[in-house]
Coordinates of C-alpha atoms and ligand atoms in Angstrom, one line a residue:
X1402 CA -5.4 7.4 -35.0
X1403 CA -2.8 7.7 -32.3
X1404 CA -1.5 11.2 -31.0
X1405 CA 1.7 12.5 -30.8
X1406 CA 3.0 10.6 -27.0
X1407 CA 4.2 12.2 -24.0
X1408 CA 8.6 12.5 -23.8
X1409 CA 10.6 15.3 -22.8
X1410 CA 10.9 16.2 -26.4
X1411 CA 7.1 16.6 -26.9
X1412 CA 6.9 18.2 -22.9
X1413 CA 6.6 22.2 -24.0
X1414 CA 3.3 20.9 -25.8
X1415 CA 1.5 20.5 -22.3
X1416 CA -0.8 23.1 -21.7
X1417 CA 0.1 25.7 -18.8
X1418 CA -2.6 24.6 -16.9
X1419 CA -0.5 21.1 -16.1
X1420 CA 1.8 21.6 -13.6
X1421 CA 5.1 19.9 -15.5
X1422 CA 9.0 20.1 -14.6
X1423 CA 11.1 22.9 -15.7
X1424 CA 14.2 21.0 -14.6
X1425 CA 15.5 18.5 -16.9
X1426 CA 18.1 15.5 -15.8
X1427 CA 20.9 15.9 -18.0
X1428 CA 23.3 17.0 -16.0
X1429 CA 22.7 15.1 -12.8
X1430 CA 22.3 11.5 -12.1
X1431 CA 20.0 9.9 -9.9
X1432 CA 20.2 10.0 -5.7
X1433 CA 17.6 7.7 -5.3
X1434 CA 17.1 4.0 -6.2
X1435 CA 13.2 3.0 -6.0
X1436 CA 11.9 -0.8 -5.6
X1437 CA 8.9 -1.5 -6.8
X1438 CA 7.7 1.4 -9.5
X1439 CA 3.6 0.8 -9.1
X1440 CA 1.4 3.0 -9.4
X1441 CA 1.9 4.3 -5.7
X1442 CA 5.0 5.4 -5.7
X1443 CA 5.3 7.6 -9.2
X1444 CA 2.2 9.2 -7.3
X1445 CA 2.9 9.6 -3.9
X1446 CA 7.0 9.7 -3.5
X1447 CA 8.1 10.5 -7.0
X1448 CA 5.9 13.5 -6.4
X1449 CA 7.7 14.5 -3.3
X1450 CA 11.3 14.0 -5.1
X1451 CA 9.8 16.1 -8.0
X1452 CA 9.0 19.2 -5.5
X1453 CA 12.6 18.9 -4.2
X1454 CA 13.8 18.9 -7.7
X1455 CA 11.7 21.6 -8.5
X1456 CA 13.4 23.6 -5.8
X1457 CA 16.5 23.3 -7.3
X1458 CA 18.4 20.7 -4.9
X1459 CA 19.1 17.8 -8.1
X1460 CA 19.7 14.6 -5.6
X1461 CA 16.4 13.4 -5.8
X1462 CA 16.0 12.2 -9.5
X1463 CA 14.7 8.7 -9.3
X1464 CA 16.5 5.3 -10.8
X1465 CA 12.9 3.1 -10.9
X1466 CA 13.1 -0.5 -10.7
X1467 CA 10.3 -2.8 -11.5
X1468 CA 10.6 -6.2 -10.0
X1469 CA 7.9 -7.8 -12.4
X1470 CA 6.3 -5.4 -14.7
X1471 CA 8.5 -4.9 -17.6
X1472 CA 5.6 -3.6 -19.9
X1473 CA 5.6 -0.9 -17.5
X1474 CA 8.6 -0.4 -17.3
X1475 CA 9.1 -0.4 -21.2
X1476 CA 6.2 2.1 -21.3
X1477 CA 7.7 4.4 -19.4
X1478 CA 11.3 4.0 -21.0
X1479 CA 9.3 5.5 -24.4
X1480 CA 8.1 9.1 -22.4
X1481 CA 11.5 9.2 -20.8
X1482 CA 10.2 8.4 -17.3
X1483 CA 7.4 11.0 -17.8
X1484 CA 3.8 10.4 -16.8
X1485 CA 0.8 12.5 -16.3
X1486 CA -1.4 12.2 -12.4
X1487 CA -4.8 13.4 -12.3
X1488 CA -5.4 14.8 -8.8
X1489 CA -8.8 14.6 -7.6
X1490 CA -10.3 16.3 -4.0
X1491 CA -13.4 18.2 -2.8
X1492 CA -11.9 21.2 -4.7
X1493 CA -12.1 19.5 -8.4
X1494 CA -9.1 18.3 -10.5
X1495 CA -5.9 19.1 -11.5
X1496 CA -3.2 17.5 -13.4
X1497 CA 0.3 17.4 -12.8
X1498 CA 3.4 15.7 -15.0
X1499 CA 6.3 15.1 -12.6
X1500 CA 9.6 14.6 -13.6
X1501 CA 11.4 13.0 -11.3
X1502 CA 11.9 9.3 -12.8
X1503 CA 15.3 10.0 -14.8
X1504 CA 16.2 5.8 -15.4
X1505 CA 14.3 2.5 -14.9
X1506 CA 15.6 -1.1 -14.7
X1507 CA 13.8 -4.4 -14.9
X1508 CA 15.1 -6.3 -12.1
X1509 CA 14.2 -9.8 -13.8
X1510 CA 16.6 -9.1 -17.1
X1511 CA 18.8 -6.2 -15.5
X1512 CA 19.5 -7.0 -12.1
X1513 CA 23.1 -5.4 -12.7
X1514 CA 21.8 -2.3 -13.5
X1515 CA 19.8 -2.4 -10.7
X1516 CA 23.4 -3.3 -8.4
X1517 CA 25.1 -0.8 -10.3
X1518 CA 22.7 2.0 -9.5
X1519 CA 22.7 0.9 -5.9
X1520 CA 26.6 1.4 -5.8
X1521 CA 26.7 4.6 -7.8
X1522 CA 28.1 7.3 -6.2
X1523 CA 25.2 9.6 -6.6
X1524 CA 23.4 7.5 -4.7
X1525 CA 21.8 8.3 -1.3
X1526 CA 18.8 6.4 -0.7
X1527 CA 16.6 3.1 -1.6
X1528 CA 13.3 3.5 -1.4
X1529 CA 10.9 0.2 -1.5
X1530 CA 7.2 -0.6 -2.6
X1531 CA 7.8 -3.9 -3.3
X1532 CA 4.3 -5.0 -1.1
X1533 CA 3.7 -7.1 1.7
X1534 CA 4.8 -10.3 0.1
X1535 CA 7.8 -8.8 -1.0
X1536 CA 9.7 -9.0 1.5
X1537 CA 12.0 -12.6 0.7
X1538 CA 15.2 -13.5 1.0
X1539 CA 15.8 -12.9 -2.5
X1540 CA 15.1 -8.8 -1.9
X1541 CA 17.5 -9.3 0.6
X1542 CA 20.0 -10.4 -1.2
X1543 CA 19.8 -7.6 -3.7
X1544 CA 20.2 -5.2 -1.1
X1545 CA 23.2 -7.1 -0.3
X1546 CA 24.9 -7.6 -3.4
X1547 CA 24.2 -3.9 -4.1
X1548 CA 25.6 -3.2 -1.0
X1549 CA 28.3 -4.8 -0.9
X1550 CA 29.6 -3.3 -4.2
X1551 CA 29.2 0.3 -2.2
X1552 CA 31.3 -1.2 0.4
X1553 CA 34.1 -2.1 -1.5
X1554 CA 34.1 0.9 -4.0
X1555 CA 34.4 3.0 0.3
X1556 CA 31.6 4.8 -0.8
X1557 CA 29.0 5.8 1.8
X1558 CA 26.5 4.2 3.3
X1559 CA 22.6 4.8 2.0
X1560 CA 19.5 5.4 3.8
X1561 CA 17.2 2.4 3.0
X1562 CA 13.5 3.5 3.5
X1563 CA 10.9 0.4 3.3
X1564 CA 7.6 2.1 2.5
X1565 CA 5.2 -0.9 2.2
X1566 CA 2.1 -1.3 4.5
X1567 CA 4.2 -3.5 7.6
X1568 CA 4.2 -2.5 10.7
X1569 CA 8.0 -1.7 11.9
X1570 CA 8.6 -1.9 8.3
X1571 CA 12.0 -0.5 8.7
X1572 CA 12.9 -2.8 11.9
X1573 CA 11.6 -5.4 9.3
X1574 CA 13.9 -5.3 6.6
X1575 CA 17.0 -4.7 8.7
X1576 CA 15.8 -7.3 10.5
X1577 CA 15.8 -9.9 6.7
X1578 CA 19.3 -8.2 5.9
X1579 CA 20.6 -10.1 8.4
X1580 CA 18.8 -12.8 8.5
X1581 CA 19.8 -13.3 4.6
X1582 CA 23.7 -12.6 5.4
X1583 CA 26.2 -15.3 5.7
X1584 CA 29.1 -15.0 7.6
X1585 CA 30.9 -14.5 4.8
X1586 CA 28.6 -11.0 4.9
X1587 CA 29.6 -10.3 8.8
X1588 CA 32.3 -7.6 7.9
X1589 CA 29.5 -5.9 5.6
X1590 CA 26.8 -6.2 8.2
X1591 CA 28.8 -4.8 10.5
X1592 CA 29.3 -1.8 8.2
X1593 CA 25.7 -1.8 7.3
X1594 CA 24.6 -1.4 10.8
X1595 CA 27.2 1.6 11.4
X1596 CA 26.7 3.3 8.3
X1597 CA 23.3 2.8 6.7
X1598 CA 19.7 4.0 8.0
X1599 CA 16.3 2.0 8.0
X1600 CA 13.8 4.3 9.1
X1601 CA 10.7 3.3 9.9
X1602 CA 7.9 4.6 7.8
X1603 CA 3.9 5.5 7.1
X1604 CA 3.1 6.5 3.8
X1605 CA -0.8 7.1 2.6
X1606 CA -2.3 8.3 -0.6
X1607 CA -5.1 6.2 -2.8
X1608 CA -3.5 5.3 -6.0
X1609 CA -6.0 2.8 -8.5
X1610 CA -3.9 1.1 -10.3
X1611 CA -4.3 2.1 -14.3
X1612 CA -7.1 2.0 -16.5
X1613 CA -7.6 3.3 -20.0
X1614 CA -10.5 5.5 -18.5
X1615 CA -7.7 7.7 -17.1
X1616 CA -5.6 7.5 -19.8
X1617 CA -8.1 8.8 -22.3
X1618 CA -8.5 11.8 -19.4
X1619 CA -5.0 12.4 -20.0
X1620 CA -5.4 12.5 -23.5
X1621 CA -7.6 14.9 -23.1
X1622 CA -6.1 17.2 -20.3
X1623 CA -2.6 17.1 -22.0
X1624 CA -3.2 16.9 -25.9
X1625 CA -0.5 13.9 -26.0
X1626 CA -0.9 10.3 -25.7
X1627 CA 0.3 9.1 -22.1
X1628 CA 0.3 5.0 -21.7
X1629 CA 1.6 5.9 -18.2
X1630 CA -0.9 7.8 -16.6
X1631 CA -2.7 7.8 -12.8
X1632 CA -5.4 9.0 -11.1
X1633 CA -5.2 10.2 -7.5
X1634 CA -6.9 12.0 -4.5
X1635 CA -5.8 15.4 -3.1
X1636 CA -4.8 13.9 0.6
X1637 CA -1.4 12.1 0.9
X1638 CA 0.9 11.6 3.9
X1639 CA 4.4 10.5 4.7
X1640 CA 5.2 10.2 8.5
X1641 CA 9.4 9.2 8.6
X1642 CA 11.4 8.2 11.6
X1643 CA 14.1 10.5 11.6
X1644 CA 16.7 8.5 10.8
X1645 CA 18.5 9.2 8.2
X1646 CA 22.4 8.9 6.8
X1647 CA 22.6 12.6 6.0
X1648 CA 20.4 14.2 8.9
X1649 CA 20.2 17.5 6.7
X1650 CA 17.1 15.1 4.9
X1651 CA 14.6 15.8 7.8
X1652 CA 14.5 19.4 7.4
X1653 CA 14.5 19.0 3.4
X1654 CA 11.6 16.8 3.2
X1655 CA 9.4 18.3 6.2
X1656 CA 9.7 21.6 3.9
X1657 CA 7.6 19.5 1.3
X1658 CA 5.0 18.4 3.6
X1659 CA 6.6 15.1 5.0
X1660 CA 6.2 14.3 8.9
X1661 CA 9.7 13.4 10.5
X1662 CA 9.2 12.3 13.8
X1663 CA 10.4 9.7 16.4
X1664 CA 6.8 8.5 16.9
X1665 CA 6.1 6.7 13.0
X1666 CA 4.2 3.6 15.3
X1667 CA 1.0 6.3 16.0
X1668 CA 0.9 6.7 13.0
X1669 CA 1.9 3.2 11.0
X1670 CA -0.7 1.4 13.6
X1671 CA -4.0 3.9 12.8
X1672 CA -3.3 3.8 9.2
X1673 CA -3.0 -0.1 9.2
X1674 CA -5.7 -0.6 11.5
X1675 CA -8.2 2.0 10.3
X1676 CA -7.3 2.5 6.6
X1677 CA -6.4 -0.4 5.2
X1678 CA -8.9 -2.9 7.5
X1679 CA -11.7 -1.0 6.1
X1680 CA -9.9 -1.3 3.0
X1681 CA -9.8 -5.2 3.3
X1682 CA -13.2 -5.6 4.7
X1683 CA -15.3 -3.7 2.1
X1684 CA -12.9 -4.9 -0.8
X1685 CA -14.2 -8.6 0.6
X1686 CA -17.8 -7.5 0.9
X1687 CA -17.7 -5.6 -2.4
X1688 CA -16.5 -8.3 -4.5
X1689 CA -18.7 -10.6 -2.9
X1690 CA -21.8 -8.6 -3.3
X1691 CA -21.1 -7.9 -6.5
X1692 CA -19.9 -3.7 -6.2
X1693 CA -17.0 -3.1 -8.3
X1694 CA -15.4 -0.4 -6.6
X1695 CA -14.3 1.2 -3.0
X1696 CA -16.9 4.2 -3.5
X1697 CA -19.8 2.0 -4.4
X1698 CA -19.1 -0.1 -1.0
X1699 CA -19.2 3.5 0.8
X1700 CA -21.9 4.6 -0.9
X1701 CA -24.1 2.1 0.0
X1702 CA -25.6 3.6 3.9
X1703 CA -25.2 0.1 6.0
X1704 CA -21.7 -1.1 4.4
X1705 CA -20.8 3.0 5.7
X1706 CA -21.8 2.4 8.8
X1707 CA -20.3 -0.6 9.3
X1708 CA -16.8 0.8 8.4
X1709 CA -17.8 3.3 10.7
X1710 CA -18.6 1.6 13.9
X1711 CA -15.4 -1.6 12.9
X1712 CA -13.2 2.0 13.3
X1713 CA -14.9 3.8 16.0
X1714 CA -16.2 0.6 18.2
X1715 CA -13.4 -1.8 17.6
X1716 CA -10.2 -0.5 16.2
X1717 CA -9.7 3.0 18.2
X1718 CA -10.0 2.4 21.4
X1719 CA -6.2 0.7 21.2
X1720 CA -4.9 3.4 18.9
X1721 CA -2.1 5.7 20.3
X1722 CA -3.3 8.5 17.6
X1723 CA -5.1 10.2 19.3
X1724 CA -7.2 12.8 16.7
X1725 CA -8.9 9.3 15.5
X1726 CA -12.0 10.5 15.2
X1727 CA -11.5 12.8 12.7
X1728 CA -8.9 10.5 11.0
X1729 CA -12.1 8.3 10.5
X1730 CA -14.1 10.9 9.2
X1731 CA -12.2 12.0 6.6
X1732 CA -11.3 8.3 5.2
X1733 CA -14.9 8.2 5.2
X1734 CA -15.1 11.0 3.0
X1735 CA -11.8 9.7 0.9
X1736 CA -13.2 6.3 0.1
X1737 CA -16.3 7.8 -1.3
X1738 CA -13.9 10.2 -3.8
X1739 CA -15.9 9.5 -6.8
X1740 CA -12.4 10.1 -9.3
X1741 CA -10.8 7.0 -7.5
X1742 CA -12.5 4.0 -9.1
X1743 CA -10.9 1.9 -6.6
X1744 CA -11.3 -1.7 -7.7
X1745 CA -12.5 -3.7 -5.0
X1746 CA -10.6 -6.9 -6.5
X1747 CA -7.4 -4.9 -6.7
X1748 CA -7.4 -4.3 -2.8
X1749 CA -8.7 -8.0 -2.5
X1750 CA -5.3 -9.1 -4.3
X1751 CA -2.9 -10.6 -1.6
X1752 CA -5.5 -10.9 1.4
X1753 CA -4.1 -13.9 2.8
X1754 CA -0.3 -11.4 3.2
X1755 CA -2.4 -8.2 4.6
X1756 CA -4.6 -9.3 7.0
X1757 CA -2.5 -10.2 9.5
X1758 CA -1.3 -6.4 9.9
X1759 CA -4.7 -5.2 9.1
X1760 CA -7.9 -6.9 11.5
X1761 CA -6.0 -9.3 14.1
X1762 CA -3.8 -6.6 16.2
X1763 CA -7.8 -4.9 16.9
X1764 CA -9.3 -8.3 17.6
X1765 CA -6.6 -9.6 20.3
X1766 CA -6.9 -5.9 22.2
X1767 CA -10.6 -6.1 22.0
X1768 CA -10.3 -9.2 23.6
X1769 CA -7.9 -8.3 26.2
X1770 CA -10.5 -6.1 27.2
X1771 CA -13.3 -8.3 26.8
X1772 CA -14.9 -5.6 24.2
X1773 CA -17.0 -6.9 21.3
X1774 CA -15.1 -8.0 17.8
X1775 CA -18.6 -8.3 15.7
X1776 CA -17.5 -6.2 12.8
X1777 CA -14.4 -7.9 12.5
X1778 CA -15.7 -11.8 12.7
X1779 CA -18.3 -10.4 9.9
X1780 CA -15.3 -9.3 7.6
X1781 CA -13.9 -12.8 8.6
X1782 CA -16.9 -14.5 7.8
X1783 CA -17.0 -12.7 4.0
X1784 CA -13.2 -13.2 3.3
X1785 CA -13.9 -17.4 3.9
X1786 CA -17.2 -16.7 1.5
X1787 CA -15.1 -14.5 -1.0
X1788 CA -13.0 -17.5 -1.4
X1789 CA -15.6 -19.5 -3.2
X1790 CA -14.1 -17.3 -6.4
X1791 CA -17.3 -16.3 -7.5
X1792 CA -20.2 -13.4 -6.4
X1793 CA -23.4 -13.7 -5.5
X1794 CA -24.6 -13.3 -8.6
X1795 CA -22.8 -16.2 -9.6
X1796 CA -19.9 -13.9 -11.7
X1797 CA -16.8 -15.6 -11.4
X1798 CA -13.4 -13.7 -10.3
X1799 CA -10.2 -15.0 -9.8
X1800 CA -8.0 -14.8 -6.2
X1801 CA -4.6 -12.9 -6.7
X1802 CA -2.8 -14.5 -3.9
X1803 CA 0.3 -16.5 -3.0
X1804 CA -2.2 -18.5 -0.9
X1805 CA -5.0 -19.1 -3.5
X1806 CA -4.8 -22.7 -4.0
X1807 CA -5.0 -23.4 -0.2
X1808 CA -7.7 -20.9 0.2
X1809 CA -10.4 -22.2 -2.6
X1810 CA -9.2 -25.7 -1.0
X1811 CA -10.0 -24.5 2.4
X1812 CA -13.8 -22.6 1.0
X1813 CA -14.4 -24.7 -1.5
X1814 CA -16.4 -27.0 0.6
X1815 CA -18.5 -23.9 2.3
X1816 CA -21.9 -25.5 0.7
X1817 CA -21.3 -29.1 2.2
X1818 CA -19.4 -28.8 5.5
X1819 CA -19.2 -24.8 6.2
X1820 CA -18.5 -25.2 10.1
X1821 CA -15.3 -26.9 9.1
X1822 CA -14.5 -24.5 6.4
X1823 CA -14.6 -21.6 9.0
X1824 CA -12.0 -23.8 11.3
X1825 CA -9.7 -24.8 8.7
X1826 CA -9.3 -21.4 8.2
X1827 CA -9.2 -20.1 11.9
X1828 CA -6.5 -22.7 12.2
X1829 CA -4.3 -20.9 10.0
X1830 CA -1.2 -18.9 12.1
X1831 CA -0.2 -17.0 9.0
X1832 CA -3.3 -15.5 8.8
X1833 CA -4.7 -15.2 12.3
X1834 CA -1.5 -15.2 14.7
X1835 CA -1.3 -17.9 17.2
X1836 CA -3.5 -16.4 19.4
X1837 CA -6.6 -15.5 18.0
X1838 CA -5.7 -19.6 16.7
X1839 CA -6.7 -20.8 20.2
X1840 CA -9.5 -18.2 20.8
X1841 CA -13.1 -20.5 21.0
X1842 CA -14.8 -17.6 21.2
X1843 CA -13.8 -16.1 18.1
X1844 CA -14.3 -19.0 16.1
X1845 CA -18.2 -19.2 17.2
X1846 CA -18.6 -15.6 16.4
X1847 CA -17.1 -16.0 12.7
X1848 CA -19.0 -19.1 12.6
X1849 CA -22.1 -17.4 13.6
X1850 CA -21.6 -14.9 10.7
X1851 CA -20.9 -17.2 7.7
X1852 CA -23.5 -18.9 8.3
X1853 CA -25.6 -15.6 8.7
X1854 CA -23.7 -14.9 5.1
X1855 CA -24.4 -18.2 3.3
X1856 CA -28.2 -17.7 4.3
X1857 CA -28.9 -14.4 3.6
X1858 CA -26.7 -12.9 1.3
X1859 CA -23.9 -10.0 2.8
X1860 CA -26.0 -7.0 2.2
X1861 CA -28.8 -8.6 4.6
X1862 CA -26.3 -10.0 7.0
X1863 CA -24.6 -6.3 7.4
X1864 CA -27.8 -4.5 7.5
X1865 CA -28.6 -6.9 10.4
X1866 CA -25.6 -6.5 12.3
X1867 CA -26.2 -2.8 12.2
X1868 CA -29.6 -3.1 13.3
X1869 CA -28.6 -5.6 16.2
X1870 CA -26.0 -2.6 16.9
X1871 CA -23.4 -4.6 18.7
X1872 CA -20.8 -2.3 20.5
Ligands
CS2_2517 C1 -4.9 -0.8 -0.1 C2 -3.7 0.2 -0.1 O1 -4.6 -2.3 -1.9 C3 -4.6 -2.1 -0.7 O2 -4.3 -3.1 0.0 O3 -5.5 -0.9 1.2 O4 -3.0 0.1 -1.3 C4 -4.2 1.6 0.2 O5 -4.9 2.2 -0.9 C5 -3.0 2.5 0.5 O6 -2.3 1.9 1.6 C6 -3.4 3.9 0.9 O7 -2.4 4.6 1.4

C-alpha cells in the first residue's frame, strides 16, 4: 500500500527531527533559474538557496529546469518541488527537506517557460549543471534567446554561474555565448558583456544519483512517500570568483559557508585533478573488476593505495593548493562513506567528455619534469579494457557515452590486435590533447599496462604496480 506522499500540504507531518522549511513561496517568485536539476544540485546548491531562504532574504527560490529528465521533473511537480536529503558523515545521519525549488520546466516540451523565467523580473541568476557534454551550441542559444528577451523588456542583466566540473568553466561558457551569436546578436553581446557576470566556479559534494534503497530510508525517516529523495555526505564546498551583477551576493553567500575568492583556479584544478581522477580511475577499475561501488574500490587496501600515491606522487606536485595533503586524506576518507553507494558505472558514464580535464593536465606536467606517470597509464590501460563492455567475470554492462560506438570499435579488437587498440586510442585529441598524442613514451607505458591487464586480471596488475612502487 502506498503512503500518504510528500507536498507542502502534507509538510507539517514531518517529524521535528527533519530539518524542513518554515518559509513557504507564495508570495515571492523565483531569483534563480537552474539548468540541469540532477541529483547534485537539489543537494548541494538548492541547499545553499534554502539557508538563504531560511534567513528570511526570499530571492533565492529556485525555477528548476530539466534538460532531459521529465519523469523527474514530473515527480517533483507532484511534492511541489519538495524532496527529502539524507545527510551522511563520521557523525551519523540526518535528514533534511529543503524548500527552495518553487517551479520546474522541461526544456524539451517548455522551452518558453524556461525563456520566460530567464526574462522575469525576479530573476537574478542562472545557475548550470548541465555536465561536461553539455555545453553545445544549442545551450547557447537558450541563454541567448532568454537573454535577449531581458534585453529588450531593459531589465537587468543576470549573473550566469556554470557549475559543471570544467576548468575555467565560467571563461567557458562566455566564451560559447559568443561563439553561438550572430551578428545579428552583436548589440546583445555587447550588453551581455557590460551587464551580465560569468564567474568562474568549484563546486564539490558526492551526490549518487537515486535509488529506491534511499527512498524507502525516506519513507522511513519522514512517514511520507518521497519519489524524489537523495542521499549525501556531510562535506560540500562551493569556491566562487567574485563576480557577480549585484556585488552584495559575496557577502550573502560566504555567510552560508560559500568561498568567494579571486583564486577559484586552486581550487577548480585540485578538485579536478585529485577528486574526480580518482573518481574516473577507480570507477574504470571497479567496473572492470567487477565492484559495484566507489567504497568497495576504496575498501579494497591496493586499489587505496593506488589512489593514494596517483594523488600524492603524480597529481600534487603541479597543484597551486597548497594544503593537498590533507585534501587527499580526507577524499580518502569520503570515498569510503559507507551511506554513499556510489555506482562505479554512474561515474563511468561520459568518460570519453571527463577525462580530458581529469588525468592529462597531471600527465603533461609530470612529463615536463620528467617525473613518473605509472598510475596514470594504468588507469589508461583499464579505461581501453573497460571498453570491451563487459567485466571480468564476463557480466555485461553498457557504456553511457557520446563516444561509445567509437570506443567498443576502437577495444573491441583488444583480444586480437591489443597493441593497436592502445594506439587507436592514444591517437584520439579529444581525449588525450595533442600532446600527450605525440608522446612515444606514454604510449609504451599504457601499452605495457594493458597488456599487464589482459594477462593478469586488474586486481593483480594494481597489486603489482604497488609492489614495483614506482614514484
Ligand atoms: C563524479 C562527480 O560522476 C562523476 O564524474 O566524479 O560527479 C563527483 O562526484 C563530484 O564532482 C563531486 O563533487
Amino acid at each position: 500500500m502506498s503512503a500518504t506522499q510528500l507536498s507542502r500540504a502534507t509538510l507539517p507531518q514531518v517529524p521535528a527531527s527533519v530539518q524542513k522549511p518554515a518559509y513557504s513561496p507564495e508570495a515571492s517568485m523565483p531569483g534563480v533559474v537552474h539548468l540541469g536539476l540532477g541529483a547534485f544540485h537539489r543537494a548541494h546548491q538548492a541547499m545553499v538557496f534554502d539557508q538563504l531562504l531560511r534567513e528570511g532574504d526570499m530571492r533565492w527560490g529556485i525555477h528548476g529546469v530539466g534538460m532531459t529528465q521529465p519523469g523527474l521533473v514530473h515527480k517533483l511537480r507532484a511534492q511541489d518541488g519538495l524532496y527529502a536529503v539524507r545527510i551522511a558523515g563520521a557523525k551519523g545521519i540526518e535528514w533534511q527537506v529543503p524548500g527552495a525549488l518553487w517551479q520546474t520546466s522541461v526544456l524539451t516540451t517548455e522551452r518558453q517557460h524556461v525563456l520566460n523565467a530567464m526574462a522575469a523580473q525576479s530573476t537574478r541568476w542562472i545557475t548550470l549543471t548541465v555536465t561536461e557534454k553539455g555545453y553545445t551550441s544549442a545551450l547557447a542559444q537558450l541563454l541567448i534567446d532568454g537573454l535577449r528577451l531581458r534585453h529588450a523588456a531593459g531589465l537587468s542583466g543576470l549573473t550566469i554561474a556554470s557549475c559543471d566540473n570544467l576548468q575555467g568553466n565560467g571563461h567557458k561558457l562566455k566564451a560559447l555565448l559568443h561563439a553561438t551569436a550572430t551578428p545579428a546578436d552583436t548589440e546583445l553581446m555587447k550588453w551581455t558583456d557590460v551587464h551580465c557576470a560569468f564567474p568562474c566556479s568549484m563546486v564539490d559534494r558526492i551526490v549518487p544519483a537515486a535509488t529506491s534503497e534511499v527512498a524507502d530510508a525516506a519513507q522511513a525517516a519522514l512517514g511520507l512517500q518521497d519519489d524524489c529523495a537523495l542521499s549525501t555526505e556531510t562535506f560540500w564546498e562551493w569556491v566562487i570568483e567574485d563576480n557577480f551583477v549585484d556585488p552584495g551576493d559575496a557577502a550573502l553567500l560566504a555567510r552560508c559557508g560559500v568561498r568567494v575568492t579571486s583564486q577559484v583556479h586552486s581550487y577548480e584544478e585540485a578538485k579536478l585533478r585529485m577528486l574526480n581522477g580518482s573518481h574516473t580511475a577507480m570507477a574504470l577499475i571497479g567496473a572492470v573488476s567487477g565492484r559495484a561501488h566507489i567504497a568497495d574500490c576504496i575498501g579494497a587496501e591496493h586499489i587505496r593505495e593506488f589512489v593514494h600515491r596517483l594523488m600524492s606522487q603524480e597529481v600534487a606536485p603541479h597543484l597551486s593548493r597548497t594544503d593537498w595533503a590533507e585534501y587527499r586524506d580526507a577524499l580518502i576518507q569520503r570515498f569510503g562513506n559507507p551511506y554513499l553507494k556510489h555506482s562505479v558505472h554512474q561515474i563511468a558514464t561520459d568518460s570519453s567528455q571527463k577525462i580530458p580535464q581529469r588525468w592529462p593536465p597531471s600527465v603533461l606536467e609530470q612529463i615536463a619534469i620528467g617525473a613518473s606517470y605509472e598510475h596514470h597509464a594504468l588507469a589508461a590501460a583499464v579505461f581501453l579494457r573497460y571498453t570491451l563492455g563487459k567485466d571480468e567475470q564476463g557480466q555485461a554492462y553498457a557504456l553511457n557515452d557520446p563516444q561509445a560506438d567509437s570506443l567498443i570499435a576502437i577495444g573491441s579488437k583488444q583480444a586480437t590486435d591489443p597493441h593497436g587498440c592502445v594506439s587507436a586510442l592514444l591517437a584520439r585529441e579529444d581525449l588525450w590533447g595533442a600532446e600527450l598524442v605525440a608522446s612515444e613514451a606514454w604510449l609504451a607505458r599504457v601499452t605495457h599496462w594493458h597488456d599487464q591487464v589482459l594477462h593478469q586480471g586488474v586486481d593483480a596488475t594494481v597489486k603489482y604496480m604497488i609492489h614495483q612502487n614506482f614514484a
